[in-house]
């Protein structure tokens, strides 16, 4: 089935010109809903076996556009470049504020990147943001653009009482892609693994998604992440021990821990980027916020493996090496954990109001 | 819905693009035809930093049409560090935490929605300065 996973560098997605991350930025909203509070409402308050400790909930005036704008501004502050030099603003999300009208034009306008810019919204469940990064790598790596901005952000919704309600959260991260010679981390190569696997979906006009329960595990999350990661590592001639950090998509706490173990990574390699217990699953933001937390702490020379997962289904795997520019750039903008520390706990009633789960007319 | 007016003002609303007077050097917000300080007409666009402090405030418990769902919310006079004073909503703050002199920073947020089918209006609000821990 996985007949492309031979040790062959031709499978790598790698541009002729070296490309990297010149700036990155995260955003997590202020409000937190503890999983125990959801359990209190729907399960009589069971405290054990909950998938996360709590999840981040957006305020009434927040959506994917506003969160993307703040993450993008943080990435620009770190990069220190003129926003007019950005030639693409691509926002990956499954919760764009409009069905028709791009989130990306709002973001591009707000950061001062208009009008000479590509702008489009990307969709691939939780990997829409990493898909946009691959496209940015191509755009910059071909020489068509000096800088391109990829964002993954979501205000995910779970049906009340559904198991996804414990984890469906809000947040995002932005990555400004540019020449390797200006980058704080350089892409050594990437690889995408995609099949038609119906583990999770949302039909048009439906407010909440549907999912295949246990089917979301082995044939979906684990198969795609393991296939993408193993192919990339094999093509690069790398082993897990070559990486200081690894970040995997985080739909709950157990899945990334289990997939890391299966691939041969140690718990300390995923700990820094494992944010799901504290903010929930931020969907298109999930693995990208994990990466931003890693870049907040990584040292020059460190290698980072990033593997996203999007339902439907696919994984993008990236191998990165951090450069010495990280040292002077990372404190030009708030760190990921600055946002996580900013925490206002809410109860289920407030959550219902903030997420507009009550019909008032 | 005031589509044309909202469109014209998008840059000042999204990112606090004001002006700097070419004659007297004052920073101006919102942009206008004549400098309020020296009455000269020539100005250049200027992106304000978004940092400032609360000059005064009030908490709304009764809102104009279109803003009801955000109640209660706090409206403040914000004195920007470049000089201009403007009126804006505060966000990500409980009304009883607000005080005069509180450092704030601009964020772009939803201002209102024109019903479920209409336009979403985005613009500047201010929040308490994000607490940051830097290098360890």
mmCIF file of N, CA, C and O in Angstrom, chain A residues 303-338:
data_model
loop_
_atom_site.group_PDB
_atom_site.id
_atom_site.type_symbol
_atom_site.label_atom_id
_atom_site.label_comp_id
_atom_site.label_asym_id
_atom_site.label_seq_id
_atom_site.Cartn_x
_atom_site.Cartn_y
_atom_site.Cartn_z
ATOM 1 N N UNK A 303 17.351 20.144 15.538
ATOM 2 C CA UNK A 303 16.464 19.698 14.476
ATOM 3 C C UNK A 303 15.068 19.451 15.035
ATOM 4 O O UNK A 303 14.911 18.988 16.173
ATOM 5 N N UNK A 304 14.040 19.786 14.221
ATOM 6 C CA UNK A 304 12.645 19.633 14.619
ATOM 7 C C UNK A 304 11.906 18.854 13.535
ATOM 8 O O UNK A 304 12.022 19.185 12.353
ATOM 9 N N UNK A 305 11.158 17.836 13.948
ATOM 10 C CA UNK A 305 10.269 17.124 13.034
ATOM 11 C C UNK A 305 8.845 17.578 13.308
ATOM 12 O O UNK A 305 8.390 17.554 14.460
ATOM 13 N N UNK A 306 8.149 18.026 12.276
ATOM 14 C CA UNK A 306 6.751 18.463 12.397
ATOM 15 C C UNK A 306 5.906 17.585 11.488
ATOM 16 O O UNK A 306 6.204 17.454 10.298
ATOM 17 N N UNK A 307 4.863 16.966 12.052
ATOM 18 C CA UNK A 307 3.957 16.162 11.230
ATOM 19 C C UNK A 307 2.519 16.529 11.581
ATOM 20 O O UNK A 307 2.072 16.336 12.706
ATOM 21 N N UNK A 308 1.816 17.068 10.600
ATOM 22 C CA UNK A 308 0.411 17.418 10.818
ATOM 23 C C UNK A 308 -0.463 16.219 10.461
ATOM 24 O O UNK A 308 0.002 15.212 9.913
ATOM 25 N N UNK A 309 -1.741 16.341 10.767
ATOM 26 C CA UNK A 309 -2.724 15.386 10.263
ATOM 27 C C UNK A 309 -4.018 16.126 9.987
ATOM 28 O O UNK A 309 -4.474 16.920 10.824
ATOM 29 N N UNK A 310 -4.587 15.883 8.827
ATOM 30 C CA UNK A 310 -5.896 16.437 8.510
ATOM 31 C C UNK A 310 -6.831 15.321 8.121
ATOM 32 O O UNK A 310 -6.464 14.421 7.358
ATOM 33 N N UNK A 311 -8.030 15.361 8.662
ATOM 34 C CA UNK A 311 -8.997 14.314 8.355
ATOM 35 C C UNK A 311 -9.393 14.365 6.892
ATOM 36 O O UNK A 311 -9.431 15.423 6.271
ATOM 37 N N UNK A 312 -9.621 13.171 6.383
ATOM 38 C CA UNK A 312 -10.107 13.111 5.011
ATOM 39 C C UNK A 312 -9.301 12.354 3.974
ATOM 40 O O UNK A 312 -9.871 11.998 2.982
ATOM 41 N N UNK A 313 -7.985 12.112 4.132
ATOM 42 C CA UNK A 313 -7.103 12.335 5.276
ATOM 43 C C UNK A 313 -5.683 12.466 4.737
ATOM 44 O O UNK A 313 -5.378 11.976 3.663
ATOM 45 N N UNK A 314 -4.840 13.132 5.502
ATOM 46 C CA UNK A 314 -3.453 13.244 5.068
ATOM 47 C C UNK A 314 -2.560 13.831 6.129
ATOM 48 O O UNK A 314 -3.026 14.360 7.144
ATOM 49 N N UNK A 315 -1.264 13.713 5.895
ATOM 50 C CA UNK A 315 -0.258 14.285 6.794
ATOM 51 C C UNK A 315 0.823 14.974 5.975
ATOM 52 O O UNK A 315 1.237 14.467 4.930
ATOM 53 N N UNK A 316 1.280 16.128 6.461
ATOM 54 C CA UNK A 316 2.455 16.792 5.912
ATOM 55 C C UNK A 316 3.565 16.671 6.949
ATOM 56 O O UNK A 316 3.373 17.041 8.109
ATOM 57 N N UNK A 317 4.712 16.157 6.526
ATOM 58 C CA UNK A 317 5.851 16.010 7.439
ATOM 59 C C UNK A 317 6.973 16.945 6.996
ATOM 60 O O UNK A 317 7.268 17.039 5.792
ATOM 61 N N UNK A 318 7.575 17.625 7.954
ATOM 62 C CA UNK A 318 8.630 18.597 7.671
ATOM 63 C C UNK A 318 9.832 18.319 8.572
ATOM 64 O O UNK A 318 9.667 18.050 9.762
ATOM 65 N N UNK A 319 11.020 18.439 8.001
ATOM 66 C CA UNK A 319 12.239 18.402 8.808
ATOM 67 C C UNK A 319 12.858 19.793 8.774
ATOM 68 O O UNK A 319 13.088 20.358 7.697
ATOM 69 N N UNK A 320 13.103 20.337 9.966
ATOM 70 C CA UNK A 320 13.619 21.700 10.102
ATOM 71 C C UNK A 320 14.912 21.698 10.894
ATOM 72 O O UNK A 320 15.086 20.882 11.799
ATOM 73 N N UNK A 321 15.792 22.625 10.544
ATOM 74 C CA UNK A 321 16.950 22.863 11.409
ATOM 75 C C UNK A 321 16.980 24.332 11.805
ATOM 76 O O UNK A 321 16.906 25.232 10.955
ATOM 77 N N UNK A 322 17.083 24.565 13.112
ATOM 78 C CA UNK A 322 17.052 25.914 13.673
ATOM 79 C C UNK A 322 18.401 26.592 13.443
ATOM 80 O O UNK A 322 19.451 25.951 13.544
ATOM 81 N N UNK A 323 18.357 27.884 13.108
ATOM 82 C CA UNK A 323 19.598 28.637 12.863
ATOM 83 C C UNK A 323 19.882 29.599 14.024
ATOM 84 O O UNK A 323 19.052 29.775 14.924
ATOM 85 N N UNK A 324 21.015 30.263 13.946
ATOM 86 C CA UNK A 324 21.403 31.183 15.021
ATOM 87 C C UNK A 324 20.502 32.419 15.092
ATOM 88 O O UNK A 324 20.464 33.108 16.115
ATOM 89 N N UNK A 325 19.718 32.676 14.021
ATOM 90 C CA UNK A 325 18.846 33.861 14.029
ATOM 91 C C UNK A 325 17.710 33.735 15.040
ATOM 92 O O UNK A 325 17.081 34.734 15.394
ATOM 93 N N UNK A 326 17.416 32.516 15.486
ATOM 94 C CA UNK A 326 16.341 32.328 16.468
ATOM 95 C C UNK A 326 16.607 33.152 17.726
ATOM 96 O O UNK A 326 15.680 33.675 18.348
ATOM 97 N N UNK A 327 17.865 33.292 18.083
ATOM 98 C CA UNK A 327 18.213 33.881 19.380
ATOM 99 C C UNK A 327 17.750 35.340 19.465
ATOM 100 O O UNK A 327 17.130 35.748 20.441
ATOM 101 N N UNK A 328 18.000 36.109 18.424
ATOM 102 C CA UNK A 328 17.630 37.522 18.492
ATOM 103 C C UNK A 328 16.179 37.769 18.114
ATOM 104 O O UNK A 328 15.608 38.799 18.454
ATOM 105 N N UNK A 329 15.543 36.831 17.414
ATOM 106 C CA UNK A 329 14.192 37.103 16.910
ATOM 107 C C UNK A 329 13.079 36.649 17.834
ATOM 108 O O UNK A 329 11.987 37.188 17.809
ATOM 109 N N UNK A 330 13.310 35.637 18.671
ATOM 110 C CA UNK A 330 12.146 35.037 19.318
ATOM 111 C C UNK A 330 11.470 35.964 20.322
ATOM 112 O O UNK A 330 10.274 35.859 20.541
ATOM 113 N N UNK A 331 12.198 36.890 20.912
ATOM 114 C CA UNK A 331 11.559 37.771 21.886
ATOM 115 C C UNK A 331 11.084 39.089 21.296
ATOM 116 O O UNK A 331 10.745 40.014 22.026
ATOM 117 N N UNK A 332 11.023 39.152 19.960
ATOM 118 C CA UNK A 332 10.413 40.325 19.331
ATOM 119 C C UNK A 332 8.886 40.269 19.378
ATOM 120 O O UNK A 332 8.215 41.215 18.987
ATOM 121 N N UNK A 333 8.330 39.155 19.803
ATOM 122 C CA UNK A 333 6.869 38.986 19.876
ATOM 123 C C UNK A 333 6.564 38.065 21.051
ATOM 124 O O UNK A 333 7.453 37.369 21.545
ATOM 125 N N UNK A 334 5.307 38.056 21.517
ATOM 126 C CA UNK A 334 4.982 37.180 22.653
ATOM 127 C C UNK A 334 5.235 35.717 22.324
ATOM 128 O O UNK A 334 5.054 35.266 21.193
ATOM 129 N N UNK A 335 5.668 34.989 23.344
ATOM 130 C CA UNK A 335 5.850 33.554 23.175
ATOM 131 C C UNK A 335 4.508 32.839 23.302
ATOM 132 O O UNK A 335 3.567 33.362 23.890
ATOM 133 N N UNK A 336 4.476 31.635 22.762
ATOM 134 C CA UNK A 336 3.251 30.836 22.777
ATOM 135 C C UNK A 336 2.737 30.660 24.210
ATOM 136 O O UNK A 336 1.543 30.792 24.471
ATOM 137 N N UNK A 337 3.655 30.381 25.128
ATOM 138 C CA UNK A 337 3.214 30.136 26.504
ATOM 139 C C UNK A 337 2.807 31.422 27.233
ATOM 140 O O UNK A 337 2.148 31.358 28.274
ATOM 141 N N UNK A 338 3.155 32.601 26.699
ATOM 142 C CA UNK A 338 2.609 33.845 27.254
ATOM 143 C C UNK A 338 1.089 33.866 27.064
ATOM 144 O O UNK A 338 0.347 34.309 27.942
#
